[in-house]
mmCIF file of C-alpha atoms and ligand atoms in Angstrom:
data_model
loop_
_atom_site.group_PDB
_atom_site.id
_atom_site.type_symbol
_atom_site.label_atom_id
_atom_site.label_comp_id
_atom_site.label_asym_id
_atom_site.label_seq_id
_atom_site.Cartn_x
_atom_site.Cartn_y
_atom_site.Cartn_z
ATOM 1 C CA UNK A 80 -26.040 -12.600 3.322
ATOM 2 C CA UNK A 81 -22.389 -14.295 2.325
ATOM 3 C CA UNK A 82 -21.663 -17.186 4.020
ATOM 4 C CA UNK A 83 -18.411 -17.155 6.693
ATOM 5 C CA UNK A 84 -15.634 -18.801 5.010
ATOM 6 C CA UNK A 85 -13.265 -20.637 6.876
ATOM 7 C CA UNK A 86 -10.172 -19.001 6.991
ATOM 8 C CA UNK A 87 -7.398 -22.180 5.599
ATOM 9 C CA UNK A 88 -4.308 -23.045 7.782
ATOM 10 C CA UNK A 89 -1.592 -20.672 5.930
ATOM 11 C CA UNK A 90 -3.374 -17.487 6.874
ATOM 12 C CA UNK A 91 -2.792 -18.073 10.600
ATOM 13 C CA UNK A 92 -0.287 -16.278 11.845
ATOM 14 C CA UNK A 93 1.084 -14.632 15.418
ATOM 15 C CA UNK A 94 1.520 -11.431 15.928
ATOM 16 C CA UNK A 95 5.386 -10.650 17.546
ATOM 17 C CA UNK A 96 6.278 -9.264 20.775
ATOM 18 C CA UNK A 97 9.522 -9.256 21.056
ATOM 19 C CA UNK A 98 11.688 -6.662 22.105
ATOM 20 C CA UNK A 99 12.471 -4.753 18.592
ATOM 21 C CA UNK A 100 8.867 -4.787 18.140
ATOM 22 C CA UNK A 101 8.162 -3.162 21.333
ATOM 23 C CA UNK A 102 10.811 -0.465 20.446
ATOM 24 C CA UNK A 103 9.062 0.444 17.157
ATOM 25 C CA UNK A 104 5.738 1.015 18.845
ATOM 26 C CA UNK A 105 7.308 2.776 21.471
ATOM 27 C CA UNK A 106 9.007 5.023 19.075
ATOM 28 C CA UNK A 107 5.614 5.293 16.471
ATOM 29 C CA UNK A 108 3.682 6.779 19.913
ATOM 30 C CA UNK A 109 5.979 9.475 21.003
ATOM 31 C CA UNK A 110 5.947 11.037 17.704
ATOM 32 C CA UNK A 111 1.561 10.225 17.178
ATOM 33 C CA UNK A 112 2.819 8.730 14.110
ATOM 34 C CA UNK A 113 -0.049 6.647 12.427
ATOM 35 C CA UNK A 114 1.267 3.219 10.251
ATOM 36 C CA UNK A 115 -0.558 1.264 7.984
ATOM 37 C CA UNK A 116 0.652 -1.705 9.547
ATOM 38 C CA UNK A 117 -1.551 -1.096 12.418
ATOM 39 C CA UNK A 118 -4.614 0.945 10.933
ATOM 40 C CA UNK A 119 -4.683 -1.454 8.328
ATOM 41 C CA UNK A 120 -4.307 -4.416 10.094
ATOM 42 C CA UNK A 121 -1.753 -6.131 8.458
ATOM 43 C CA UNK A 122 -0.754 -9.612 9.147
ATOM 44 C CA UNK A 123 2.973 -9.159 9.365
ATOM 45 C CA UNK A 124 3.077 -6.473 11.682
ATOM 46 C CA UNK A 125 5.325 -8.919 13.919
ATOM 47 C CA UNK A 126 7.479 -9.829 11.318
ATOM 48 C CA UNK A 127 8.454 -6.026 10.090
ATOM 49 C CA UNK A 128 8.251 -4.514 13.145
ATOM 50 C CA UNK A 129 10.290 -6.598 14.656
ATOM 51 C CA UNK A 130 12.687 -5.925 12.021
ATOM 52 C CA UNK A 131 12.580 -2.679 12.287
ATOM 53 C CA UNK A 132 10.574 -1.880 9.168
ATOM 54 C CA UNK A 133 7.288 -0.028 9.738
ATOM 55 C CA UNK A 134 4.996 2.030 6.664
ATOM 56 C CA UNK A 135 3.990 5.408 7.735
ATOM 57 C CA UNK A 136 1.021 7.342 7.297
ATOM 58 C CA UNK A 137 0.789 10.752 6.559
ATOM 59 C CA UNK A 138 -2.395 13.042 6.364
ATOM 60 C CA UNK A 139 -3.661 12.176 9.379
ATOM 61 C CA UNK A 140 -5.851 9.198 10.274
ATOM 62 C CA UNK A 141 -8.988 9.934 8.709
ATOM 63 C CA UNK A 142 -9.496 9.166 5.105
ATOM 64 C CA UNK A 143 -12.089 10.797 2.785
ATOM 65 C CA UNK A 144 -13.171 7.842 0.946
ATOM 66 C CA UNK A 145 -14.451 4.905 1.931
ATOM 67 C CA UNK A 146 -13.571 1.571 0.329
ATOM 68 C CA UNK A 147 -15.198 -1.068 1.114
ATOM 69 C CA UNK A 148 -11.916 -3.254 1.605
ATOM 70 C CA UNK A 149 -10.320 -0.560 4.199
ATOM 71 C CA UNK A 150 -9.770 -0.495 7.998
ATOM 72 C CA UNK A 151 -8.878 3.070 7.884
ATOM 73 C CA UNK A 152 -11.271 5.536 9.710
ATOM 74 C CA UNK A 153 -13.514 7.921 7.132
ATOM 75 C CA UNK A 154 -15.324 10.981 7.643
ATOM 76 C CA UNK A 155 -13.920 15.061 7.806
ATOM 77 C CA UNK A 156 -10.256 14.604 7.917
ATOM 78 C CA UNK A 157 -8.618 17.478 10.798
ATOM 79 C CA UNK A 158 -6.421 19.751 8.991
ATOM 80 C CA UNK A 159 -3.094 18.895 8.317
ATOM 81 C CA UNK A 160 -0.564 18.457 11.430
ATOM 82 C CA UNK A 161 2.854 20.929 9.704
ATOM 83 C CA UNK A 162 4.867 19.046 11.962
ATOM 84 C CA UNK A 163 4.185 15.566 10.780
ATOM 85 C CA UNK A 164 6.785 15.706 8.081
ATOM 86 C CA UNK A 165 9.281 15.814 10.418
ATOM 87 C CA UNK A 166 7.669 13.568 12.836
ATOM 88 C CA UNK A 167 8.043 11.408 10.287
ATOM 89 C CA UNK A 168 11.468 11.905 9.503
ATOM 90 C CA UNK A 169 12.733 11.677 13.309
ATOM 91 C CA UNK A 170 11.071 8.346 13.855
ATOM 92 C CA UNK A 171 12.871 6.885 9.785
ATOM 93 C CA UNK A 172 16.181 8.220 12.186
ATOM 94 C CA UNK A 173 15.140 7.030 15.320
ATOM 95 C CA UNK A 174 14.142 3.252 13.921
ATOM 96 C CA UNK A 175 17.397 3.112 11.830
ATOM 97 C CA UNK A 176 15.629 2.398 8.859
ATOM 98 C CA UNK A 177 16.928 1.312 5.128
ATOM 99 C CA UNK A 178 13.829 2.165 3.154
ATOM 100 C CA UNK A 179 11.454 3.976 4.435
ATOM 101 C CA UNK A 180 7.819 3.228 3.113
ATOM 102 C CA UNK A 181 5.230 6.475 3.204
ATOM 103 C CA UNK A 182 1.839 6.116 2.344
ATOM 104 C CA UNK A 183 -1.565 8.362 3.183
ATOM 105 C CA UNK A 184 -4.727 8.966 3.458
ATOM 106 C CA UNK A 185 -6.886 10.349 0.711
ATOM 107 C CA UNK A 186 -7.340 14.018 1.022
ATOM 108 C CA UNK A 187 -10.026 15.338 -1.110
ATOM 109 C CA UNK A 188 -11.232 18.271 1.329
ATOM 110 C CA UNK A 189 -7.775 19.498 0.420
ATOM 111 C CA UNK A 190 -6.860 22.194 -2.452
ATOM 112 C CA UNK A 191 -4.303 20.322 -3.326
ATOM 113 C CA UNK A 192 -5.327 16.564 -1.698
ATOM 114 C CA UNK A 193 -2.232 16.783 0.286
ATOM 115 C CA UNK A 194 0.824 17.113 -2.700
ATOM 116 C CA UNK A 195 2.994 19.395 -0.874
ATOM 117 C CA UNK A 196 2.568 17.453 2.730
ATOM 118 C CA UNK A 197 3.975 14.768 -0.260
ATOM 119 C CA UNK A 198 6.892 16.947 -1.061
ATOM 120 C CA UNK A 199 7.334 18.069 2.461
ATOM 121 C CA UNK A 200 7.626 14.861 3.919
ATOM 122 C CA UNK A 201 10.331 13.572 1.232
ATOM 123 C CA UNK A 202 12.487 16.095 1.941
ATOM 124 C CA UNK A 203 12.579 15.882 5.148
ATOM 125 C CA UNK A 204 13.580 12.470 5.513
ATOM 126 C CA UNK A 205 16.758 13.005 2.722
ATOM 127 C CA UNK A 206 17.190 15.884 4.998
ATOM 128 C CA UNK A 207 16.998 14.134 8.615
ATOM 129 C CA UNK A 208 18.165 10.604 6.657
ATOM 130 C CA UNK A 209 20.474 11.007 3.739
ATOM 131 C CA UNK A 210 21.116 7.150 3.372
ATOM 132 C CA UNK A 211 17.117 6.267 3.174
ATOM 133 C CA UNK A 212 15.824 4.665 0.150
ATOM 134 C CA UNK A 213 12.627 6.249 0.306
ATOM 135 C CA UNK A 214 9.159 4.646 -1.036
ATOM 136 C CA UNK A 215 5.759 6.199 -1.414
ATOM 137 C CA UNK A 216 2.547 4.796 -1.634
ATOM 138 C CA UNK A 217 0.248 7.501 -3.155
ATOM 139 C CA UNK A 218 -3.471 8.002 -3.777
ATOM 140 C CA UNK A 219 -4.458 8.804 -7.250
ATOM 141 C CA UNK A 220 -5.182 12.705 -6.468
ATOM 142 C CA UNK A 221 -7.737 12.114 -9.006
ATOM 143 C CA UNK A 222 -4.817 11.834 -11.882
ATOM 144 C CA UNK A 223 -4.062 15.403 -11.744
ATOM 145 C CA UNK A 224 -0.410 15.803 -13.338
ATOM 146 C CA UNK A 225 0.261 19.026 -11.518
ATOM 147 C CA UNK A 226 -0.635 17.340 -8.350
ATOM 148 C CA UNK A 227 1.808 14.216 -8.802
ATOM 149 C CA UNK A 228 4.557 15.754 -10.726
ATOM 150 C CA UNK A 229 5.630 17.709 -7.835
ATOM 151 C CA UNK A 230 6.094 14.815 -5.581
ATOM 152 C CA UNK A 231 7.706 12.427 -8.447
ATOM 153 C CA UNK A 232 9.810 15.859 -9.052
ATOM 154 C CA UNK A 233 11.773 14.580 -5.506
ATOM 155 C CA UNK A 234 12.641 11.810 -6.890
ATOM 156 C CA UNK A 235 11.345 8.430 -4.474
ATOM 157 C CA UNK A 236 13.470 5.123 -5.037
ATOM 158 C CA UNK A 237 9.974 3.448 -6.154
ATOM 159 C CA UNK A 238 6.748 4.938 -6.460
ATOM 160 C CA UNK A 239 3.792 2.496 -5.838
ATOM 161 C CA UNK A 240 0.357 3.396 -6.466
ATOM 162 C CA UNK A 241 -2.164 0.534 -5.710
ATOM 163 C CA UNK A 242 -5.089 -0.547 -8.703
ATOM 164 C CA UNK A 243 -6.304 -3.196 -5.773
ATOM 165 C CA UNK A 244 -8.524 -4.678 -7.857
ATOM 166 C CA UNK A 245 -9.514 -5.460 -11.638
ATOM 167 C CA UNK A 246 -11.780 -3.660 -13.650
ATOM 168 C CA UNK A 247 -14.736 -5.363 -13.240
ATOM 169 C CA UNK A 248 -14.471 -5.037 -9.309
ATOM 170 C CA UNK A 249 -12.972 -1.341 -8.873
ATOM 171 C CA UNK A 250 -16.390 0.556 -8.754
ATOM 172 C CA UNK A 251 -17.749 -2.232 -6.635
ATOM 173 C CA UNK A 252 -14.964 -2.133 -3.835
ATOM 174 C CA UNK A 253 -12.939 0.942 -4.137
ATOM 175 C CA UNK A 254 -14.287 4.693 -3.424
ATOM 176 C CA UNK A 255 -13.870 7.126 -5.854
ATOM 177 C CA UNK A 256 -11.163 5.711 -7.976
ATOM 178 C CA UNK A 257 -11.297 4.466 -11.238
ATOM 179 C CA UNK A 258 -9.165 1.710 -13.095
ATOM 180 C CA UNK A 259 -8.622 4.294 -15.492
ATOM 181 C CA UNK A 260 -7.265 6.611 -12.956
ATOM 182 C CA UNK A 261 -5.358 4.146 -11.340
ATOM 183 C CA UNK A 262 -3.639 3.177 -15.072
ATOM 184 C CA UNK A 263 -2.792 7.002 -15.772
ATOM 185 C CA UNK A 264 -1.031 7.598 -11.790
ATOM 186 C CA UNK A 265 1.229 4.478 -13.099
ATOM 187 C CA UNK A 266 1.789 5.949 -16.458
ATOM 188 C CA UNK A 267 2.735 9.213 -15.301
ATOM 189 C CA UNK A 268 5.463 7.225 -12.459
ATOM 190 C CA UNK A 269 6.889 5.682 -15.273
ATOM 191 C CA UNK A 270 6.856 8.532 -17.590
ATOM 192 C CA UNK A 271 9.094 10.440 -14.848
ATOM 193 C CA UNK A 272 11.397 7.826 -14.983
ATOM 194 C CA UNK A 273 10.840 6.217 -11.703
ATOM 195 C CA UNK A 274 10.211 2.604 -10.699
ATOM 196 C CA UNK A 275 6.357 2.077 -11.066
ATOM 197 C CA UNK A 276 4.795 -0.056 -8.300
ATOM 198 C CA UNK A 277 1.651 -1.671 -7.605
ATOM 199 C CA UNK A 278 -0.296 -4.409 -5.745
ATOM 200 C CA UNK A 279 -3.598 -6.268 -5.975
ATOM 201 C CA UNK A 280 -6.013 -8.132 -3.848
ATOM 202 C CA UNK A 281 -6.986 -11.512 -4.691
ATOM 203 C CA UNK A 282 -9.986 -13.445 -2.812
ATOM 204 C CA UNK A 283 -12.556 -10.612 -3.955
ATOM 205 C CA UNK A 284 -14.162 -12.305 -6.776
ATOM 206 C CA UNK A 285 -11.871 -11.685 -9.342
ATOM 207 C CA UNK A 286 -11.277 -14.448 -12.161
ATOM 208 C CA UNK A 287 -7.867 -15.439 -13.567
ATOM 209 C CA UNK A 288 -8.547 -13.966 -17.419
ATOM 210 C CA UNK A 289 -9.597 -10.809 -14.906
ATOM 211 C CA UNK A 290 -6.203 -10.727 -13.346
ATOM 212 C CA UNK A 291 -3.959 -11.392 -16.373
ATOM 213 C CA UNK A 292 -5.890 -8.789 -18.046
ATOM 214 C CA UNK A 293 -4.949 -5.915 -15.510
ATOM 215 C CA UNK A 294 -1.192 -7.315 -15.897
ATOM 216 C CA UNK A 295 -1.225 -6.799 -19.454
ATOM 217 C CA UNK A 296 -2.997 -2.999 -18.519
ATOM 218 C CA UNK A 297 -0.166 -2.576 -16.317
ATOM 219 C CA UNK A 298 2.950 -4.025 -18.653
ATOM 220 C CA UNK A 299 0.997 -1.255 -21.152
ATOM 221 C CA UNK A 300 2.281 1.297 -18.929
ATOM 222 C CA UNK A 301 5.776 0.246 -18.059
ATOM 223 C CA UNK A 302 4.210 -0.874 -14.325
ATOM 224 C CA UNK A 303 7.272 -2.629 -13.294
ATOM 225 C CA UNK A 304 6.563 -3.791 -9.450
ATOM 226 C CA UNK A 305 3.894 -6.101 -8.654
ATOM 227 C CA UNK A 306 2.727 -7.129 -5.053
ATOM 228 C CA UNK A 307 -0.073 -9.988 -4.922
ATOM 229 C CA UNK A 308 -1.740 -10.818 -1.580
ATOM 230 C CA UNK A 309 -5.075 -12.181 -0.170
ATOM 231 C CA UNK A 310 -7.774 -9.910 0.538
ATOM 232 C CA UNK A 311 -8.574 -10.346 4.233
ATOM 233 C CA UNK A 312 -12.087 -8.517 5.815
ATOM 234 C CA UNK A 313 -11.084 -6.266 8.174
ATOM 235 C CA UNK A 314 -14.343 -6.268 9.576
ATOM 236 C CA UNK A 315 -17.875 -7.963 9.446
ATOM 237 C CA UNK A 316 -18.563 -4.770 7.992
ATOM 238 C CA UNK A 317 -16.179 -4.754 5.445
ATOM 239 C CA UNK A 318 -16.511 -6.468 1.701
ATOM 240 C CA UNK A 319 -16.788 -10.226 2.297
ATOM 241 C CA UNK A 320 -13.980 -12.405 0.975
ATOM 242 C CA UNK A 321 -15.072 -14.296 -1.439
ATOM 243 C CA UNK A 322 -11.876 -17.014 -1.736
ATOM 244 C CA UNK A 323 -9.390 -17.663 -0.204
ATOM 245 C CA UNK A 324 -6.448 -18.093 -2.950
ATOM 246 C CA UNK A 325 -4.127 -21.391 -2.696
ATOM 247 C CA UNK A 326 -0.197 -20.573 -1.892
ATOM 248 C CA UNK A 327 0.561 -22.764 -5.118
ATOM 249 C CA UNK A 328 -1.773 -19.962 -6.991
ATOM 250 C CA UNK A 329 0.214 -16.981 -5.626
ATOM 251 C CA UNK A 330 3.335 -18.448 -6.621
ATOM 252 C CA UNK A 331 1.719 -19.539 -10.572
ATOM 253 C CA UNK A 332 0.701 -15.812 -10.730
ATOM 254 C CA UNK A 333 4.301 -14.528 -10.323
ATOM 255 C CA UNK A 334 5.637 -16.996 -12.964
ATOM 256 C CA UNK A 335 2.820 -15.507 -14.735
ATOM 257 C CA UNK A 336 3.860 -11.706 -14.477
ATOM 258 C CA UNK A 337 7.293 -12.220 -14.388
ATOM 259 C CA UNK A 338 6.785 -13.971 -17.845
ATOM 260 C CA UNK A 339 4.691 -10.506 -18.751
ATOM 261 C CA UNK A 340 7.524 -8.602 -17.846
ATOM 262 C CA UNK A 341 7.142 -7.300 -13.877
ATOM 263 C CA UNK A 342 11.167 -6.475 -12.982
ATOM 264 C CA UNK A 343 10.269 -7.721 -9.677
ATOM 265 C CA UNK A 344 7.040 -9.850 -8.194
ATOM 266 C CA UNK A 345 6.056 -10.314 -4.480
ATOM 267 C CA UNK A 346 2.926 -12.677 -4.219
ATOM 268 C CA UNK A 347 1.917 -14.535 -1.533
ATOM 269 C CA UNK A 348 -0.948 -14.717 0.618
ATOM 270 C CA UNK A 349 0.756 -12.895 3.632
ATOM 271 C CA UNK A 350 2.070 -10.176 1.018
ATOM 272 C CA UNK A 351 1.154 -6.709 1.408
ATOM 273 C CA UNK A 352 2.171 -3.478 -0.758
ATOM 274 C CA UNK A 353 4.895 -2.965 1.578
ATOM 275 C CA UNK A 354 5.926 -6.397 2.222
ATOM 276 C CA UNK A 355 9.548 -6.894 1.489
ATOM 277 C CA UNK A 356 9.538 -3.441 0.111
ATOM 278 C CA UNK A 357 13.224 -3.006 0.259
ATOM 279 C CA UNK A 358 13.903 -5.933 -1.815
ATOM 280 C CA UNK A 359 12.194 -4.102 -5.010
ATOM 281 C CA UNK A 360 15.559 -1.804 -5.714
ATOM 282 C CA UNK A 361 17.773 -4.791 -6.739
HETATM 283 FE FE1 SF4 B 163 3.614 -2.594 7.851
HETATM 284 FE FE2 SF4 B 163 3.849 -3.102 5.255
HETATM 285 FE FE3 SF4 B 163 5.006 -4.695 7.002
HETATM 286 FE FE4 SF4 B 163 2.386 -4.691 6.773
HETATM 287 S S1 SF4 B 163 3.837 -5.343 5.209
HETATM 288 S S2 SF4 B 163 3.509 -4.638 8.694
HETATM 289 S S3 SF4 B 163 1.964 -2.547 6.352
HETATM 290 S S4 SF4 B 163 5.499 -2.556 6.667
HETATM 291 FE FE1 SF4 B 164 -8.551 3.239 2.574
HETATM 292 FE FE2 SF4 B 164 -9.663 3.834 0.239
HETATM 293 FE FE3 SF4 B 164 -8.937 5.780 1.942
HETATM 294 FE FE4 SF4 B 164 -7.068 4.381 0.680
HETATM 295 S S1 SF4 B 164 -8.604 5.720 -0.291
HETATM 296 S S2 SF4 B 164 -7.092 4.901 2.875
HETATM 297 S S3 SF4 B 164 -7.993 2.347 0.564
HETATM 298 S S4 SF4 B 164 -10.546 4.256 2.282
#
């Protein structure tokens, strides 16, 4: 058994309450909208929320794989709600978003793992929001072109696909997905054309010549957004953390990537995939 480390000083945070963040919950329930900022956990739910910023997810709540980093509920997935696109769309309108971040479950039990709830979703939002920058967050859909193409076909501001982890540590803590995979879903963003995005975990074991590596894997394939944030466990159930990364780190590693070649680098040991997410299409 891993010992319990101590969770350091910067990683303490408090969750808001203020009014604006009362409003976005308020507005997430009416519509049974699920966000990764609460399924997920994330430590600046107060912070976004309370400026109006929230990342939807689509698909449902129940995922079919089951990483080992992950918060999000796993098991037989209901099938897809046809009205959840413009849920969706309503509450981007309602909140008075900029950018709008979308991300969703893995859908495996699906034909096609959920691509044209993809589509659907984009276009109702330009539809319902013609101003919205629009972001997605999408699973790998096992690196099926004909799956992806479609939904990079509408044309998102950014499209961010996460690797999470380096090599070494992807079969280990993610379900399903491969480096490999992960590589080609970034390849084929920036193939269309579109800004490729995507973020890793640090504190899971990972070694420095480990993380420059994936950089380099990424710079490869013309990955031009990078998010770098601390792993935090969920759970006692979930994958232990096995260090907790030093601010001065964080901010080394984005010299680091921005010297590789990243267009823009969020890392921090607050940041999340959709942490500042607006700021990525300066
Ligand atoms: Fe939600 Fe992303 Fe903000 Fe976290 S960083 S609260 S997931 S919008
Ligand atoms: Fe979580 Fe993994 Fe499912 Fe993504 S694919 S929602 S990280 S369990």
């Amino acid at each position: 058994k891993q010992p319990h480390i101590r969770k350091p000083e910067w990683l303490k945070i408090k969750l808001g309450s203020d009014v604006t963040y009362d409003e976005t919950r308020a507005v997430l329930q009416k519509h049974c909208l699920h966000t990764i900022c609460t399924s997920g956990r994330c430590p600046n739910q107060g912070e976004c929320w309370s400026r109006g910023t929230a990342t939807f997810m689509i698909g449902g709540a129940v995922c079919t794989r089951a990483c080992k980093f992950c918060n999000t509920e796993t098991g037989r997935p209901l099938p897809l709600d046809p009205a959840e696109p413009r849920h969706v769309a309503e509450s981007v309108r309602a909140l008075g978003l900029k950018h709008a971040v979308v991300t969703s479950v893995d859908r495996d039990d699906l034909p096609d793992k959920g691509s044209a709830h993809w589509v659907e979703t984009i276009r109702q939002i330009r539809e319902l929001c013609p101003s919205v920058t629009i972001e997605v967050l999408i699973p790998d859909f096992d690196g099926q072109a004909e799956l992806i193409a479609p939904i990079l076909q509408e044309r998102p501001e950014v499209v961010a696909h996460n690797m999470e982890t380096v090599r070494r540590l992807t079969p280990i803590v993610r379900s399903r997905a491969t480096y490999d995979c992960s590589i080609s879903v970034l390849a084929q963003i920036a193939e269309a054309g579109l800004p490729a995005k995507t973020g890793l975990m640090l504190g899971l074991g990972e070694t420095q010549e480990e993380i420059l590596e994936t950089m380099d894997d990424l710079r490869q394939v013309q990955c031009s957004i990078l998010t770098l944030g601390q792993y935090l466990q969920p759970t006692r159930r979930h994958y232990p953390v096995q260090e907790y990364v030093h601010p001065d780190r964080f901010t080394e590693l984005r010299e680091i990537a921005l010297g590789k070649g990243f267009r823009h680098v969020e890392s921090g040991p607050l940041v999340r995939s959709s942490y500042h997410a607006e700021r990525h299409l300066e």
